[in-house]
PDB file of C-alpha atoms in Angstrom:
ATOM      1  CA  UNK I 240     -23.870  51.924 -47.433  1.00  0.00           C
ATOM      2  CA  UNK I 241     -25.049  53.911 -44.813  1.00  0.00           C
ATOM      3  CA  UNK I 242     -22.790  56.957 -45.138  1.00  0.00           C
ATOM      4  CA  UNK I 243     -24.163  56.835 -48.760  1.00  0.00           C
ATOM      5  CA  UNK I 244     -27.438  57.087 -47.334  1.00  0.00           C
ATOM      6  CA  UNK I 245     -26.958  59.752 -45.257  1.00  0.00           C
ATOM      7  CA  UNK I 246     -24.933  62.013 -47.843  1.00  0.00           C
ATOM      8  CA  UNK I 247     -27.697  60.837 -50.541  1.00  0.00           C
ATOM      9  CA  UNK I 248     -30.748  62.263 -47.962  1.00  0.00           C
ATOM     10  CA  UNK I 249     -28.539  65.229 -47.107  1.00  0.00           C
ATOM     11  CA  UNK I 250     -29.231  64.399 -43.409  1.00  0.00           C
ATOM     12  CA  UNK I 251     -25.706  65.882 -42.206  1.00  0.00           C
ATOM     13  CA  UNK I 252     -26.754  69.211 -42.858  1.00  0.00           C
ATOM     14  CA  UNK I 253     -30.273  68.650 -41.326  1.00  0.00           C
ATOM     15  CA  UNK I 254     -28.580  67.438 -38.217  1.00  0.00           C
ATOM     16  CA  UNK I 255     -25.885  70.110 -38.196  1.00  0.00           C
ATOM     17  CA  UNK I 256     -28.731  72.703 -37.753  1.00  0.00           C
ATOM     18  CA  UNK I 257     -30.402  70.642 -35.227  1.00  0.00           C
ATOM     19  CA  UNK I 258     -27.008  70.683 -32.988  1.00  0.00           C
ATOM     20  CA  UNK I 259     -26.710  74.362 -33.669  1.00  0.00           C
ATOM     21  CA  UNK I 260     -30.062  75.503 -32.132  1.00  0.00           C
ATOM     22  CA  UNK I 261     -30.144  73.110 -29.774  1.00  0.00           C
ATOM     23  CA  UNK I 262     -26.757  74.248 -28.512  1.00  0.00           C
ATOM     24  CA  UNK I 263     -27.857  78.033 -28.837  1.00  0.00           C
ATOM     25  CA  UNK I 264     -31.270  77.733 -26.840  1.00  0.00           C
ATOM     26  CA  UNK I 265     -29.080  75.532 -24.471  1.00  0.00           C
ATOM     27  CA  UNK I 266     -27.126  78.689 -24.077  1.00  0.00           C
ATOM     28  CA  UNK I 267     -29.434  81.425 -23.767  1.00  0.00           C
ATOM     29  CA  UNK I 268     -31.113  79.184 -21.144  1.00  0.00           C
ATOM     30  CA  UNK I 269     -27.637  78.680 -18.613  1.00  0.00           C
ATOM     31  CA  UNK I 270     -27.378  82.760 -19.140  1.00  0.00           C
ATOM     32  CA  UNK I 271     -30.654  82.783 -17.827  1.00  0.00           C
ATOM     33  CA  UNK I 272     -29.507  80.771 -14.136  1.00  0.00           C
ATOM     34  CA  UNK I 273     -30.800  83.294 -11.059  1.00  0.00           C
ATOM     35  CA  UNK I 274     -26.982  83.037  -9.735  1.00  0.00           C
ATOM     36  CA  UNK I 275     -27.950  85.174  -6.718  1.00  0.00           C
ATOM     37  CA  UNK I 276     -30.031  81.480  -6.427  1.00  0.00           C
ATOM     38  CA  UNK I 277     -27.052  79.520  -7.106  1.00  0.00           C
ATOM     39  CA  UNK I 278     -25.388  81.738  -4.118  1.00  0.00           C
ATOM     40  CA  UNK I 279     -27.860  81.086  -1.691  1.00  0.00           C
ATOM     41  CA  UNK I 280     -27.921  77.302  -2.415  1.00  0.00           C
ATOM     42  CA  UNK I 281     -24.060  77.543  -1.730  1.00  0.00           C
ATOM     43  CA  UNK I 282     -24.785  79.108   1.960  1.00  0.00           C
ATOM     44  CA  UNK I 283     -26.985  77.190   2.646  1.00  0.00           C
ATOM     45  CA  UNK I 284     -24.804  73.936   2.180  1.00  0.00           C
ATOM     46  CA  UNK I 285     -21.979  75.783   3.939  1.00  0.00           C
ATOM     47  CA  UNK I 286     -24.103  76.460   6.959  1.00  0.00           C
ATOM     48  CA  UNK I 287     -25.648  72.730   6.884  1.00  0.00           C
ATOM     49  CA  UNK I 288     -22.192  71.539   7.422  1.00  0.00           C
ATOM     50  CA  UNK I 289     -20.836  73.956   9.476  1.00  0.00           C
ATOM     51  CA  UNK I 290     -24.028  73.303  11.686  1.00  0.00           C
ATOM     52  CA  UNK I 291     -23.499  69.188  11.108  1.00  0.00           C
ATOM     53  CA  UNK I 292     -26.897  69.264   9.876  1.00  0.00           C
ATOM     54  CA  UNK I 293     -27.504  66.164   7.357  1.00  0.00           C
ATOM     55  CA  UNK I 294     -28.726  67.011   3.997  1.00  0.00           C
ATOM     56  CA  UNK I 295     -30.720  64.354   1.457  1.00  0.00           C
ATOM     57  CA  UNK I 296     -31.349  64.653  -2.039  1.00  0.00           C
ATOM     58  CA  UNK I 297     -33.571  62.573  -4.140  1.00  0.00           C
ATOM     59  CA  UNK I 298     -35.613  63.018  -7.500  1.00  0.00           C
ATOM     60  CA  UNK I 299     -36.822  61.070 -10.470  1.00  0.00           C
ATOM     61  CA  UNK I 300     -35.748  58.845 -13.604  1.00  0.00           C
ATOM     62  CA  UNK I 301     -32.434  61.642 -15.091  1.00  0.00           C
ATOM     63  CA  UNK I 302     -32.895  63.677 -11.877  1.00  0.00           C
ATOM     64  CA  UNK I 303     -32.510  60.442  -9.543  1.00  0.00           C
ATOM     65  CA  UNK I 304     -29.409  60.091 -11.368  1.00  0.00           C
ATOM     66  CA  UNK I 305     -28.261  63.521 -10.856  1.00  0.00           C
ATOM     67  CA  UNK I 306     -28.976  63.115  -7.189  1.00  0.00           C
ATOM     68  CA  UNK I 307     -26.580  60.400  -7.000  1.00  0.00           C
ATOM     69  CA  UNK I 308     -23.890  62.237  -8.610  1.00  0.00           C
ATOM     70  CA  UNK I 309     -24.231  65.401  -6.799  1.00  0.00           C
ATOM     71  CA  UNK I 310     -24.102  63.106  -3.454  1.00  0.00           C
ATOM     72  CA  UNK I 311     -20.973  61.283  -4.394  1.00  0.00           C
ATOM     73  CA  UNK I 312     -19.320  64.667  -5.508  1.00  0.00           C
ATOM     74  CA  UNK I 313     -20.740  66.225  -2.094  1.00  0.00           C
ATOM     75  CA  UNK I 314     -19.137  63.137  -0.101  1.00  0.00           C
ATOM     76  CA  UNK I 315     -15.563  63.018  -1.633  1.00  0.00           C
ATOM     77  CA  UNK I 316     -14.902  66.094  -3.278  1.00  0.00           C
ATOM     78  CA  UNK I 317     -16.411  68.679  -1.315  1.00  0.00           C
ATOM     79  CA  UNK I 318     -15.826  66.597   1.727  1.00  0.00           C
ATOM     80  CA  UNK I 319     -12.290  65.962   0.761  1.00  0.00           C
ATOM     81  CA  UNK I 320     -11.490  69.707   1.197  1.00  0.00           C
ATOM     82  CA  UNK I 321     -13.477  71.002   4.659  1.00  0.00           C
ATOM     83  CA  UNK I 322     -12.724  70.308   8.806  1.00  0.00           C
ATOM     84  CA  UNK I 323     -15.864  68.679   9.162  1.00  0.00           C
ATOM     85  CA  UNK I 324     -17.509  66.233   6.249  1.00  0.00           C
ATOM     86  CA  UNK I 325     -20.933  66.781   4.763  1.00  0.00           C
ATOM     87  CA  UNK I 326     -23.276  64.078   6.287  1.00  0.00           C
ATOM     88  CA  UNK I 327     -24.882  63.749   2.904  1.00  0.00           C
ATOM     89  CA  UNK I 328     -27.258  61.223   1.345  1.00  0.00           C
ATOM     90  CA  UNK I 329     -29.521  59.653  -1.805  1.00  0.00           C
ATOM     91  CA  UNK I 330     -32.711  58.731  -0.946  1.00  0.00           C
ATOM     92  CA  UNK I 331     -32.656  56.906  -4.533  1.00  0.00           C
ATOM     93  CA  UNK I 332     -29.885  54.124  -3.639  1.00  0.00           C
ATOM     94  CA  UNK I 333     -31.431  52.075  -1.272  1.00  0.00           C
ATOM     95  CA  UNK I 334     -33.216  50.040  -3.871  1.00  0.00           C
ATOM     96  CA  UNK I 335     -34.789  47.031  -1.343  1.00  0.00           C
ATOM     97  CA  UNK I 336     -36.976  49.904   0.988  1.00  0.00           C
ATOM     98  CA  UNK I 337     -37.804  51.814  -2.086  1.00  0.00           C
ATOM     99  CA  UNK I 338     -39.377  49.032  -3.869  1.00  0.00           C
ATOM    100  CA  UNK I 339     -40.912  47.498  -0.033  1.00  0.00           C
ATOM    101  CA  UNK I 340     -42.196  50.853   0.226  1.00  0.00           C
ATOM    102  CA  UNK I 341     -43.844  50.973  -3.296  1.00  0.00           C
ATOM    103  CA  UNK I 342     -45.365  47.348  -2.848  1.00  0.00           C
ATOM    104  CA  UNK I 343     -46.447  47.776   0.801  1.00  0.00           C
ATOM    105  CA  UNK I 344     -47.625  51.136   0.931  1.00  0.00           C
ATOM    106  CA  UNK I 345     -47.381  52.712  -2.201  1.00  0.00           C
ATOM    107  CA  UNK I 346     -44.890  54.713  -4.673  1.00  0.00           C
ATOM    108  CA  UNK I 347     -45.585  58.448  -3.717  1.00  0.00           C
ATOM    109  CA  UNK I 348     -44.136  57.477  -0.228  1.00  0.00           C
ATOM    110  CA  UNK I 349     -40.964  56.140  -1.076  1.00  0.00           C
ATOM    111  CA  UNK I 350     -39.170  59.225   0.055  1.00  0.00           C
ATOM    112  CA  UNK I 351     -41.402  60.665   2.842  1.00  0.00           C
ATOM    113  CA  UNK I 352     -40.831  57.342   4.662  1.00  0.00           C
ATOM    114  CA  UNK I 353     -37.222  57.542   4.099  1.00  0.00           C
ATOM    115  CA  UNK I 354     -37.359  60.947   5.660  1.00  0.00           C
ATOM    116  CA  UNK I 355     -39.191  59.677   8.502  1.00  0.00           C
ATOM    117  CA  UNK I 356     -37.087  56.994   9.427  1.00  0.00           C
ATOM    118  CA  UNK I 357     -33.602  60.019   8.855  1.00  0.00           C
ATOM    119  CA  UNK I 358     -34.569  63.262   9.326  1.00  0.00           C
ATOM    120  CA  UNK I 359     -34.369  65.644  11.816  1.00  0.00           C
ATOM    121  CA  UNK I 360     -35.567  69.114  12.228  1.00  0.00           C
ATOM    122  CA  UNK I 361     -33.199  71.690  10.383  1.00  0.00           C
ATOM    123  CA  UNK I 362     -31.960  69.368   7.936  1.00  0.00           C
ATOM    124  CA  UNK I 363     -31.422  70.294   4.190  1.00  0.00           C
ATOM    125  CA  UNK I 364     -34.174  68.602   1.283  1.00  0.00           C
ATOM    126  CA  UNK I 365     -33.033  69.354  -1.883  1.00  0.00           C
ATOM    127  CA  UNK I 366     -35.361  67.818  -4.949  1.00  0.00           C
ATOM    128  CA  UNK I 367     -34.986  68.093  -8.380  1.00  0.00           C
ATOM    129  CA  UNK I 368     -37.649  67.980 -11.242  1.00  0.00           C
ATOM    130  CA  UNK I 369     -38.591  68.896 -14.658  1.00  0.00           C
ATOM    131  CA  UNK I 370     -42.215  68.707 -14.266  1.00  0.00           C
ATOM    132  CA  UNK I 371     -42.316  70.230 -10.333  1.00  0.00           C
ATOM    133  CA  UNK I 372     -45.503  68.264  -9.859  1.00  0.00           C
ATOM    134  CA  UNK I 373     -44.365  64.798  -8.899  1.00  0.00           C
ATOM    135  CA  UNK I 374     -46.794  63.296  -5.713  1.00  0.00           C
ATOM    136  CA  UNK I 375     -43.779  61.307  -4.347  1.00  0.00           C
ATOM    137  CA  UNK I 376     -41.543  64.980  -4.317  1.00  0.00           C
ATOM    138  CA  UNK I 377     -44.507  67.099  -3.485  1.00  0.00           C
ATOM    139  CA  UNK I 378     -45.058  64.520  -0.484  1.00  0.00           C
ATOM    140  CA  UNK I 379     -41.788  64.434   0.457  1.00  0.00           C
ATOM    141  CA  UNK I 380     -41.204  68.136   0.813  1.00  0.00           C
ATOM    142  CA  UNK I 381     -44.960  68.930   2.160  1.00  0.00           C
ATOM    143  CA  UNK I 382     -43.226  66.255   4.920  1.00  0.00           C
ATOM    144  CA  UNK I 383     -39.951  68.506   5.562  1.00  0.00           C
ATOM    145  CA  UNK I 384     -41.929  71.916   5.895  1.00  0.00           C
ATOM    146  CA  UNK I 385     -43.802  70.089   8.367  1.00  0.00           C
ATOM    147  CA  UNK I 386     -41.219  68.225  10.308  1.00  0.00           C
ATOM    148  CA  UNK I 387     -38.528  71.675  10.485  1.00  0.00           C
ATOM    149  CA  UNK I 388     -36.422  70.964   7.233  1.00  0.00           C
ATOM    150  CA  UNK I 389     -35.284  73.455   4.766  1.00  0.00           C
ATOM    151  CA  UNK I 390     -36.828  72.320   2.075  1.00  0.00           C
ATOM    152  CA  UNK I 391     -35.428  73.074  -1.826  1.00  0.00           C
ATOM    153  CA  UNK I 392     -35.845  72.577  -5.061  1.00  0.00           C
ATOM    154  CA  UNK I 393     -34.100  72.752  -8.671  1.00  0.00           C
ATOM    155  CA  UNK I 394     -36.925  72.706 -11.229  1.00  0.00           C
ATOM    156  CA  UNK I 395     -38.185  73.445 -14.995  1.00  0.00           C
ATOM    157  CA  UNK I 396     -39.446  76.045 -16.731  1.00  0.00           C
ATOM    158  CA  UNK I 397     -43.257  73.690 -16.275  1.00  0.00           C
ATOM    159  CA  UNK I 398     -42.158  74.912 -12.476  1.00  0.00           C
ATOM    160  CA  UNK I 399     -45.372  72.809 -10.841  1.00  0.00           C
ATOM    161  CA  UNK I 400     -46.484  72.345  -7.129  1.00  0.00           C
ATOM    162  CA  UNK I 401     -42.983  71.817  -6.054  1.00  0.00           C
ATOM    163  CA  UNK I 402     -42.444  75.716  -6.522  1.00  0.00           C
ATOM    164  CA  UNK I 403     -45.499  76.456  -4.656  1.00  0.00           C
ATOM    165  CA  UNK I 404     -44.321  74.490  -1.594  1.00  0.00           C
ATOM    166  CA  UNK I 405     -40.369  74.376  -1.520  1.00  0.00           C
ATOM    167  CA  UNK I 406     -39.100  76.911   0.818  1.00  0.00           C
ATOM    168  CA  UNK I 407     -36.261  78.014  -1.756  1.00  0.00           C
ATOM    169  CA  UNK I 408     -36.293  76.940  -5.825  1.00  0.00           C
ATOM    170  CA  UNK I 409     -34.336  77.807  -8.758  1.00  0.00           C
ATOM    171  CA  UNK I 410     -36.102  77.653 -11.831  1.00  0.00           C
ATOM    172  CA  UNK I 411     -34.087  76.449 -15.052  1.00  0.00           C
ATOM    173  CA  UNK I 412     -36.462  78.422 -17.873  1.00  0.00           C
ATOM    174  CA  UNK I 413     -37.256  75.425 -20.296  1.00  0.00           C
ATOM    175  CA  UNK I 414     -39.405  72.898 -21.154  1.00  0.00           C
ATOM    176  CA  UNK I 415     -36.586  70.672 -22.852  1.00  0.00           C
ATOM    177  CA  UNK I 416     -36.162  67.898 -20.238  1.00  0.00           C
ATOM    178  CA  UNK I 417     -32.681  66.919 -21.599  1.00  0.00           C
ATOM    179  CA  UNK I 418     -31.489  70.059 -20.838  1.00  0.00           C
ATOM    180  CA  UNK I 419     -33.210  70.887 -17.874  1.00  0.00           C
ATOM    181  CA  UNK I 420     -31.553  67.871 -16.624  1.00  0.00           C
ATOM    182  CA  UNK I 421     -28.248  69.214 -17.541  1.00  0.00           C
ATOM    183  CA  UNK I 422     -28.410  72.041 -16.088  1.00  0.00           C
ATOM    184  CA  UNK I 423     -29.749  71.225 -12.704  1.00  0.00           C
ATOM    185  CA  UNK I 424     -26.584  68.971 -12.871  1.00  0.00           C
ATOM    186  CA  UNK I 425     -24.661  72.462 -13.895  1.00  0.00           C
ATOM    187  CA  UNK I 426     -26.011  74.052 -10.556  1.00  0.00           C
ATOM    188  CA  UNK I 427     -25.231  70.983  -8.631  1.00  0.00           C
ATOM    189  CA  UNK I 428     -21.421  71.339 -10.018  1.00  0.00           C
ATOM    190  CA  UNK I 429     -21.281  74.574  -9.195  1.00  0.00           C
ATOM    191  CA  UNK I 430     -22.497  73.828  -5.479  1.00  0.00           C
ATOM    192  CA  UNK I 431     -19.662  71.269  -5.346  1.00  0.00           C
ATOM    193  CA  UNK I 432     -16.974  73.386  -6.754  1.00  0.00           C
ATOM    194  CA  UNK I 433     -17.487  76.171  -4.720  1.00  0.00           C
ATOM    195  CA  UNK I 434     -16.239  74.299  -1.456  1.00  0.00           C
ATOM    196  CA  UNK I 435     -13.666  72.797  -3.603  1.00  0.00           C
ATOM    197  CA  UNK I 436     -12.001  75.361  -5.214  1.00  0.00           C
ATOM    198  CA  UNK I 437     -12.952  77.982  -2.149  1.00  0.00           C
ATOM    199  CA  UNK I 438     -12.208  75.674   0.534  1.00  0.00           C
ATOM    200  CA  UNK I 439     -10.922  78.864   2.697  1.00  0.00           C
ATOM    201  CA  UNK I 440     -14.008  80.969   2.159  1.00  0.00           C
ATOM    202  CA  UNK I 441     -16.346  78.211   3.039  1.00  0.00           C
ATOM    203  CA  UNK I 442     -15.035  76.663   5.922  1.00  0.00           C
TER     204      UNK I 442
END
């Protein structure tokens, strides 16, 4: 019945042309990733753990979930393959002070407080946005510029306060948050992979 439907509406080919320019902006817009960027975040992640400097990462809704990946893949995989491990963490996972923090206090200081409590000076922040303007980010990193942390961000092509304040940014140029998302998650693999398939060059 509904395969009739479909072939009766002649959705397939509607939706065939919507996959095909969504995967050609999708496209253009990785061939558009500052890699010189993507180079620098790389150093800078080499140096943090050459230095045993600890590095957080944290972000919103998708990019709270690509924080946690790019975390575990820092701790195991990239970890798995250098002398010294990266001293690496979420500031999204620990579920009980985030939501004390939001009832307490209130929800644009769930990761400055974190920070407070973890940080010290010469640290890595890396955040990741679509919209760049979020108060609990923009607090968060305002925080590490003032406390002595490198302070970084991966953000949209809306690019917001965040690339104002952040100390180092790469810009993904689009508005589409799905694939935004996806490609700060592309940089993030990239990060990883360099350690783990350059293991030599980056210890």
């Amino acid at each position: 019945m509904l395969k009739i439907f479909f072939q009766e509406k002649n959705y397939k080919d509607m939706l065939m042309n919507w996959i095909e320019d969504y995967m050609s902006n999708y496209k253009k817009t990785v061939e558009r990733i500052p890699l010189d960027s993507v180079y620098s975040l790389i150093m800078r992640f080499a140096q943090a753990n050459a230095e045993k400097k600890q590095i957080f990462v944290f972000g919103n809704g998708g990019s709270a979930a690509n924080a946690s990946h790019f975390v575990n893949d820092m701790a195991k995989s990239a970890s798995d393959v250098l002398p010294e491990r990266f001293k690496c963490l979420s500031l999204n996972e620990h579920m009980s002070l985030i939501t004390a923090i939001s009832n307490d206090y209130d929800y644009k200081d769930i990761f400055r407080r974190q920070l407070e409590n973890l940080a010290n000076k010469n640290d890595l922040l890396l955040t990741m946005s679509v919209s760049g303007n979020s108060e609990n980010l923009v607090e968060a990193v305002e925080w590490g510029n003032n406390n002595g942390l490198h302070t970084m961000a991966l953000l949209g092509g809306n690019r917001g306060k965040l690339t104002d304040i952040a100390r180092e940014c790469i810009i993904v140029d689009s508005l589409h948050y799905g694939q935004v998302e996806d490609i700060h998650m592309l940089i993030c693999h990239m990060i990883i992979y360099a350690f783990v398939e350059n293991p030599d060059i980056l210890k």
